[in-house]
GROMACS .gro file of C-alpha atoms in nm:
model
  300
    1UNK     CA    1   0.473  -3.950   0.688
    2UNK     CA    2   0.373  -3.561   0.648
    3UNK     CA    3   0.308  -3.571   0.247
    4UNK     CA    4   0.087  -3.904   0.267
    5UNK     CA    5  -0.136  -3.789   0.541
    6UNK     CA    6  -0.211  -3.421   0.469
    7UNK     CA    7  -0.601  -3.392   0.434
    8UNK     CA    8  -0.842  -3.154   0.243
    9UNK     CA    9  -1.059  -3.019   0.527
   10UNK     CA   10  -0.879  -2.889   0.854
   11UNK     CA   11  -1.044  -2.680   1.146
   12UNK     CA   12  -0.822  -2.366   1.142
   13UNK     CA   13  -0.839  -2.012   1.333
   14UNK     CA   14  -1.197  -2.106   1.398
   15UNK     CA   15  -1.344  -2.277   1.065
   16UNK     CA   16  -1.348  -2.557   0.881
   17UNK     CA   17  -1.120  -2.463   0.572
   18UNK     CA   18  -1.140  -2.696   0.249
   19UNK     CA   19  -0.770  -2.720   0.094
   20UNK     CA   20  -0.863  -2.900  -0.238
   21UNK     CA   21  -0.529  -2.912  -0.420
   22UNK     CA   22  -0.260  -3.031  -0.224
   23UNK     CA   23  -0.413  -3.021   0.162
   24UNK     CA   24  -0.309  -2.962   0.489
   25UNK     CA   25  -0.075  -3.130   0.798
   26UNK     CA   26  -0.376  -3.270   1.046
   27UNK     CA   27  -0.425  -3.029   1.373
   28UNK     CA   28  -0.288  -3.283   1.584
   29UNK     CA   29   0.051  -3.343   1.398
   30UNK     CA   30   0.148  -2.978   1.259
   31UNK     CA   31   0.300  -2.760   1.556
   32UNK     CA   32   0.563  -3.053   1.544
   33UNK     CA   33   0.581  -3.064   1.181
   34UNK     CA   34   0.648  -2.706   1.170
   35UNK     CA   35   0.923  -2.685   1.463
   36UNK     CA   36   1.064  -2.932   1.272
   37UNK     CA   37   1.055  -2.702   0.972
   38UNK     CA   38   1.190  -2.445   1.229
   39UNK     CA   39   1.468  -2.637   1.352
   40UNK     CA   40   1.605  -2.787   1.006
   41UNK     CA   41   1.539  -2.535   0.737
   42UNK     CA   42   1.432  -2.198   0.853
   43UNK     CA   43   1.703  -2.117   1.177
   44UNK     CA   44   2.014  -2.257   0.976
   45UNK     CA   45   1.927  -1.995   0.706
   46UNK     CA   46   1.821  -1.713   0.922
   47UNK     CA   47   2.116  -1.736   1.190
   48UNK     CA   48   2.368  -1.705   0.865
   49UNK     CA   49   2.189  -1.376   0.745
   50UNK     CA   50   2.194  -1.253   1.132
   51UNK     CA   51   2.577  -1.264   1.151
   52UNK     CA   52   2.785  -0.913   1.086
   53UNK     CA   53   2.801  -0.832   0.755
   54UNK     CA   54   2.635  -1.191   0.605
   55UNK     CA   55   2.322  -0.990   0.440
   56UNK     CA   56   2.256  -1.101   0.081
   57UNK     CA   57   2.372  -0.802  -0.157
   58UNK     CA   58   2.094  -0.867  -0.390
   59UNK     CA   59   2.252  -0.503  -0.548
   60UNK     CA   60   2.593  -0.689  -0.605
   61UNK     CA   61   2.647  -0.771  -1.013
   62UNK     CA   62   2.689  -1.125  -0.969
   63UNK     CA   63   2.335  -1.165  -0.762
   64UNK     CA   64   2.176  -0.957  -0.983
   65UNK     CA   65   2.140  -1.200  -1.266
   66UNK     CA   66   2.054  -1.469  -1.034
   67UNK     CA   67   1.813  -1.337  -0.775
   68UNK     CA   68   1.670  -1.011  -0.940
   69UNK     CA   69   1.287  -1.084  -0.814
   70UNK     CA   70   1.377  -1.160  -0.474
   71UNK     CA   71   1.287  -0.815  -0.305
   72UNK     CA   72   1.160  -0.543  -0.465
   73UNK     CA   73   1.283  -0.262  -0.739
   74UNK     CA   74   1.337   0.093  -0.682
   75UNK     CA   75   1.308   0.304  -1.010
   76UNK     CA   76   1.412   0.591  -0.825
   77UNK     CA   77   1.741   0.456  -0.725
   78UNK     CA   78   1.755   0.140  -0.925
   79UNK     CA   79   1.835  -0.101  -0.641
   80UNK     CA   80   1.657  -0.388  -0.482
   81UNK     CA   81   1.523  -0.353  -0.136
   82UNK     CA   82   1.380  -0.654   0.145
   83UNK     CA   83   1.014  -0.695   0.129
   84UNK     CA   84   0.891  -0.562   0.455
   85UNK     CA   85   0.530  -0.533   0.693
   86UNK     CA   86   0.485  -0.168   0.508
   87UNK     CA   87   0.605  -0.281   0.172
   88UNK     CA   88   0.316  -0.540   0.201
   89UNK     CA   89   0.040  -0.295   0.297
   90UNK     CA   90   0.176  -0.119  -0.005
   91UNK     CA   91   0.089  -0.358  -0.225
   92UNK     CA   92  -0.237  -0.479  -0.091
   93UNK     CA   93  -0.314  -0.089  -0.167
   94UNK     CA   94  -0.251  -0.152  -0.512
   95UNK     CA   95  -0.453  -0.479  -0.512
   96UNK     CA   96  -0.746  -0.232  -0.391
   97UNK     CA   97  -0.705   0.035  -0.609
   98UNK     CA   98  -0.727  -0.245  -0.925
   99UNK     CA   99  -0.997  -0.438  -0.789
  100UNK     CA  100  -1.181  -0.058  -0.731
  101UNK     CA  101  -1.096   0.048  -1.103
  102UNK     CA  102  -1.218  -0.360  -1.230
  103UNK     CA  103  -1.557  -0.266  -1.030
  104UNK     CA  104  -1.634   0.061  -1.147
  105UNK     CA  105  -1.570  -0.057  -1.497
  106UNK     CA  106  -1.793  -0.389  -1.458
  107UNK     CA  107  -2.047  -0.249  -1.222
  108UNK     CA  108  -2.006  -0.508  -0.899
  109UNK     CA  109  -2.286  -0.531  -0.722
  110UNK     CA  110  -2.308  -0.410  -0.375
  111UNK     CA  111  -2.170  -0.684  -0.159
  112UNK     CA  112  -1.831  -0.593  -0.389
  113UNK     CA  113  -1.841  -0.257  -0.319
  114UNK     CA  114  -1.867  -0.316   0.025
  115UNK     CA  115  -1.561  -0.553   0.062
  116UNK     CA  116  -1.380  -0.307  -0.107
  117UNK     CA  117  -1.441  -0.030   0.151
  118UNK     CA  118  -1.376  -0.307   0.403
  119UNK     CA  119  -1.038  -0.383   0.244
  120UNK     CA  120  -0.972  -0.045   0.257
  121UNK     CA  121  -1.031   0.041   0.608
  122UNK     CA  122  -0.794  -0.291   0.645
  123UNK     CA  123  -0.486  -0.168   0.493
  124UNK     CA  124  -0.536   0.216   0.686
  125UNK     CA  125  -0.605  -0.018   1.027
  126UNK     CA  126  -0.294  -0.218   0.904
  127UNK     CA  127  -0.078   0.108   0.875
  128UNK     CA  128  -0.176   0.267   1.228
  129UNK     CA  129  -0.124  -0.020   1.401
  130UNK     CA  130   0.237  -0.048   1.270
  131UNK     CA  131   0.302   0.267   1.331
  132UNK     CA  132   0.203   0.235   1.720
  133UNK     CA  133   0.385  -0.072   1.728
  134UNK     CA  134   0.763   0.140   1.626
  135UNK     CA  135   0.658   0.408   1.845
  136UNK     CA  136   0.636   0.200   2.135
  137UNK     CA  137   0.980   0.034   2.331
  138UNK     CA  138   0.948  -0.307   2.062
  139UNK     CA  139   1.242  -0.240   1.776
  140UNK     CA  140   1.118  -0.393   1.509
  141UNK     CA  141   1.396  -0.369   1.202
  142UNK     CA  142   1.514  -0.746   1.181
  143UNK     CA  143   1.777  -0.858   0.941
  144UNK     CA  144   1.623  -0.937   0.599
  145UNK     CA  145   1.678  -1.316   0.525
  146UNK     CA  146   1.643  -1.516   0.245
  147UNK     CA  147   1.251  -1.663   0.242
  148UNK     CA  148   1.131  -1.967   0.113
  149UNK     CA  149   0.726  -1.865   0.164
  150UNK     CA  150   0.637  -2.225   0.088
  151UNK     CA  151   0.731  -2.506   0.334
  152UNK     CA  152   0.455  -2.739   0.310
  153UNK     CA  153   0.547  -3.089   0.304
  154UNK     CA  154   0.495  -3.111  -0.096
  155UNK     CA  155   0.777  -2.886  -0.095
  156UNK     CA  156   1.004  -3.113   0.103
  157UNK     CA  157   1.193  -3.445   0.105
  158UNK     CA  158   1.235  -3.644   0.418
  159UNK     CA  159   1.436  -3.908   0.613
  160UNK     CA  160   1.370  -4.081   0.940
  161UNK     CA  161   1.560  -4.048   1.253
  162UNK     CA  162   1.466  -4.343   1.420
  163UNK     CA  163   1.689  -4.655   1.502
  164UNK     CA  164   1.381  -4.915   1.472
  165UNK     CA  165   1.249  -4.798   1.194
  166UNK     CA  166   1.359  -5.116   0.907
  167UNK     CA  167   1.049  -5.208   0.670
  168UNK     CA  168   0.987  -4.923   0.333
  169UNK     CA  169   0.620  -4.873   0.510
  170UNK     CA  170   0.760  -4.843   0.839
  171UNK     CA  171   0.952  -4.545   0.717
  172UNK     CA  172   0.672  -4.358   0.550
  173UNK     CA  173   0.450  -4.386   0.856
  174UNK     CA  174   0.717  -4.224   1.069
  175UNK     CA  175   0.666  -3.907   1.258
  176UNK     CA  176   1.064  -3.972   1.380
  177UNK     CA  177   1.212  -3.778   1.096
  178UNK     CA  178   1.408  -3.430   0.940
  179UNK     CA  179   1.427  -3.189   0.644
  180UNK     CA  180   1.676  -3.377   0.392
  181UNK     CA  181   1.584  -3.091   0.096
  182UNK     CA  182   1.394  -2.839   0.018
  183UNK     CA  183   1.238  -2.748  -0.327
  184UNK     CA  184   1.046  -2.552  -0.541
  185UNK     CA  185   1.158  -2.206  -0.438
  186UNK     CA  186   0.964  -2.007  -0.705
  187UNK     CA  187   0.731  -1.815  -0.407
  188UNK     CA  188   1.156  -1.736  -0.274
  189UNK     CA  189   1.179  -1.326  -0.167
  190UNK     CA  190   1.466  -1.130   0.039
  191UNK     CA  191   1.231  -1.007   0.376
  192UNK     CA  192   1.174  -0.932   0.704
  193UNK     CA  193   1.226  -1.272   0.840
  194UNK     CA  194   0.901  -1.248   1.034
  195UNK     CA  195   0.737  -1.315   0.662
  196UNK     CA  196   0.837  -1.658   0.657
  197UNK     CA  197   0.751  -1.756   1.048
  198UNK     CA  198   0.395  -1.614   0.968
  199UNK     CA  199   0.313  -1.867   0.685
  200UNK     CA  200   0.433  -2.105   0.913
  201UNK     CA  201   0.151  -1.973   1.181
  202UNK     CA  202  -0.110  -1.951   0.940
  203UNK     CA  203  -0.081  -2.184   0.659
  204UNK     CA  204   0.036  -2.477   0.862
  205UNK     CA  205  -0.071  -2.435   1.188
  206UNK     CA  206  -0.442  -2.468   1.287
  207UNK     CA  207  -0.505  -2.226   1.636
  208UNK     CA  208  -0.395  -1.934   1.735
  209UNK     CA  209  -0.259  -2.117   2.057
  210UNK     CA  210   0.004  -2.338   1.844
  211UNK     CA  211   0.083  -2.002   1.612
  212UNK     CA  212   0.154  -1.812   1.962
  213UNK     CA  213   0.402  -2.147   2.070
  214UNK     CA  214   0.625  -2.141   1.711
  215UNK     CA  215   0.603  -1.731   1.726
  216UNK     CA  216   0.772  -1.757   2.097
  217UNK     CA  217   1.049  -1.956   1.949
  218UNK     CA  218   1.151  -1.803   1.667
  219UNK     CA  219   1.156  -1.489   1.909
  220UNK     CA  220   1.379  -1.680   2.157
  221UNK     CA  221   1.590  -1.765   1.876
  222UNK     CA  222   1.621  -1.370   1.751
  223UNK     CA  223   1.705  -1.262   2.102
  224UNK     CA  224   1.969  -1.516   2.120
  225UNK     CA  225   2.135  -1.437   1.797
  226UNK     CA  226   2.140  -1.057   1.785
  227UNK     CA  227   2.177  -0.757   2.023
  228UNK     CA  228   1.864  -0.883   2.186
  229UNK     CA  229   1.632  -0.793   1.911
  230UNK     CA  230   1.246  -0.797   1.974
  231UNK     CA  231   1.032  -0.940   1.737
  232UNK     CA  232   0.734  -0.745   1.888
  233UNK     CA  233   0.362  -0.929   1.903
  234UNK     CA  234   0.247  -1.185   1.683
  235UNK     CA  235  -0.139  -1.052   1.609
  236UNK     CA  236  -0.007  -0.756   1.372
  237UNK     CA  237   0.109  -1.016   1.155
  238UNK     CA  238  -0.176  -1.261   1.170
  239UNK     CA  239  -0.399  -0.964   1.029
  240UNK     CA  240  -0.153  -0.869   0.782
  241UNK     CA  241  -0.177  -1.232   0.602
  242UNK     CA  242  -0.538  -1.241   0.665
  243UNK     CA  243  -0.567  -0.916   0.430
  244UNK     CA  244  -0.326  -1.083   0.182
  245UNK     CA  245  -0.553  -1.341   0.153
  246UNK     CA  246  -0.862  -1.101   0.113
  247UNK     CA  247  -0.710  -0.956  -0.143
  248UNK     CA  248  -0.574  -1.203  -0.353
  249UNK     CA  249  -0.929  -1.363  -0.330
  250UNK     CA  250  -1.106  -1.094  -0.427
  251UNK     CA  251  -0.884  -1.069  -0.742
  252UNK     CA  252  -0.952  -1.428  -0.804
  253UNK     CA  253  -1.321  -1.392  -0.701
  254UNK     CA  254  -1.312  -1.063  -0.985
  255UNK     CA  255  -1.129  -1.298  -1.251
  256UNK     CA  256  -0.833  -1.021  -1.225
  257UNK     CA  257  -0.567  -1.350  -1.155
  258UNK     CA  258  -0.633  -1.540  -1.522
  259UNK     CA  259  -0.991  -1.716  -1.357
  260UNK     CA  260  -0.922  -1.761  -1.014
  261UNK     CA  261  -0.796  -2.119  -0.879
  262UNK     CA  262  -1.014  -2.335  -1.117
  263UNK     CA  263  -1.038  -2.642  -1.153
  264UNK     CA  264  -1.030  -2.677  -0.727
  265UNK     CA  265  -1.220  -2.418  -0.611
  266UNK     CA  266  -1.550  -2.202  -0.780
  267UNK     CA  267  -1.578  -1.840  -0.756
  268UNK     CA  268  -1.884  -1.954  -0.457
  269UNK     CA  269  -1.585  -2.153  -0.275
  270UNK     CA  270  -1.395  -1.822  -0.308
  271UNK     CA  271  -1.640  -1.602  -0.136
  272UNK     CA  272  -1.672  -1.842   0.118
  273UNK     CA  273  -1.298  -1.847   0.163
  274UNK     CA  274  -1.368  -1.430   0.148
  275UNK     CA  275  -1.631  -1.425   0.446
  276UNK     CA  276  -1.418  -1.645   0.651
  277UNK     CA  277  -1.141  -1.452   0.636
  278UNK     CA  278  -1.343  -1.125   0.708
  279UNK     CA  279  -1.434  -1.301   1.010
  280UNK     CA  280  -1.088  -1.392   1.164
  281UNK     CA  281  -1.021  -1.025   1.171
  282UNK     CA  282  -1.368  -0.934   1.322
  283UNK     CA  283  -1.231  -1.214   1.629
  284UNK     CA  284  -0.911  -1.041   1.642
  285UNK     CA  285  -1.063  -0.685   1.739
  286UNK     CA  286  -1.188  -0.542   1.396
  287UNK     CA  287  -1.513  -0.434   1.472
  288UNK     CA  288  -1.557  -0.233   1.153
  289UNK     CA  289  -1.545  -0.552   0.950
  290UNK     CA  290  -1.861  -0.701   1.153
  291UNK     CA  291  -2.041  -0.351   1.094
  292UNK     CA  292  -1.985  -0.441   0.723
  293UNK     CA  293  -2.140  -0.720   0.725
  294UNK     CA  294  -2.443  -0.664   0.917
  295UNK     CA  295  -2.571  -0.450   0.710
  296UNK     CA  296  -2.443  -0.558   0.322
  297UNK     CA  297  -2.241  -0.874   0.331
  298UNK     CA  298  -2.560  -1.132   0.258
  299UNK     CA  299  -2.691  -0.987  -0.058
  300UNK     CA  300  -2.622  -1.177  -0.348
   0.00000   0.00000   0.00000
């Protein structure tokens, strides 16, 4: 049912958002499709990694051939560390400083240069925030896991669960159904487990309300299979994807990514994609990115 009735245009987080390659699960259909997703692939693999002593040794010698780009590489001491919420503001900061160096060197005009301060004033709003977050009574160290980062239903084969479902049709127009595999694991990473529930909230749910229902869960779940671990508030989260996908736009949008996402989208449907996105985090309390574009963000 899911792969056969994903669609190109969904209302999501407050826009209408154009998904030209592969689409999206309707609004109506994908808080079940992902606690589904939830329920058969992502809490099997995340209560093995929460057991005593279960973490992946991505350090061990016989992992290391097979999983070496799963987290990331310390030159300093040569070992492979979980991706984490810093890690990820670390490389956004990267992503800035290249795009910065790309627009000195081609002379942007000014509605670049002004994302660019924007995106900066993101990743030092992303860094105080976390910071007030660990300071607080919310632990916030979870068990790395093992990541997928892709589970839309292109990804995924199906079978149906119910009893009265006989005819070939009848079984593709089922909503009555489970995870029977998972593929194409190329996006795979060793993280904070919170990684994976937030592409769940933002890349296949459509509201903040239905985000808010999968992100109590999974936090259920946590509490239930460790020392009562926190996973602390969803919204830190929501605007750390929401810069991920400012920045990986603008790279696109500044041919830095091989020419952006041609043939589905222009470098128009990109900025588009770009003001949207600034928007999301003006609605979730970032005032400075509305200042931004008051006064810069319509020139051409």
């Amino acid at each position: 049912h899911y792969p056969t009735t994903m669609i190109k245009v969904r209302y999501e987080f407050g826009f209408d958002e154009p998904h030209p390659r592969h689409g999206r699960v309707p609004s109506d259909g994908c808080l079940d499709y992902a606690l589904m997703i939830l329920r058969d692939v992502i809490l099997p693999v995340h209560r093995y990694f929460f057991q005593p002593k279960a973490t992946l040794d991505v350090n061990d010698s016989s992992n290391k051939k097979q999983i070496p780009s799963l987290g990331w590489y310390d030159v300093s001491t040569l070992e492979i560390h979980p991706f984490t919420y810093l890690d990820m503001v670390s490389i956004y900061s990267h992503a800035v400083h290249s795009l910065q160096e790309a627009s000195d060197a081609e002379d942007e005009n000014k509605k670049t240069t002004c994302l660019l301060r924007m995106l900066q004033s993101c990743i030092q709003a992303l860094t105080e925030e976390w910071y007030e977050i660990i300071s607080g009574d919310c632990p916030c160290r979870l068990p790395p896991v093992l990541c997928h980062m892709d589970l839309q239903p292109q990804n995924l084969s199906f079978c149906h669960t119910a009893d009265d479902v006989d005819t070939l049709e009848d079984k593709h127009e089922s909503k009555q159904c489970h995870v029977a595999s998972v593929m194409d694991w190329e996006e795979a990473c060793y993280a904070d487990p919170r990684l994976e529930i937030l592409l769940l909230c933002r890349k296949v749910l459509a509201t903040r309300e239905q985000a808010e229902i999968l992100w109590r869960d999974y936090a259920t779940f946590v509490k239930d299979n460790t020392k009562d671990m926190e996973i602390g508030p969803l919204e830190p989260w929501l605007k750390l994807e929401t810069v991920h996908s400012l920045c990986t736009l603008m790279l696109q949008g500044m041919d830095l990514l091989g020419g952006g996402r041609n043939p589905w989208e222009t470098k128009p449907d990109l900025w588009g994609k770009i003001d949207r996105e600034r928007q999301r985090l003006v609605n979730m309390g970032w005032s400075f990115c509305e200042k931004l574009h008051l006064d810069n963000f319509d020139e051409d």
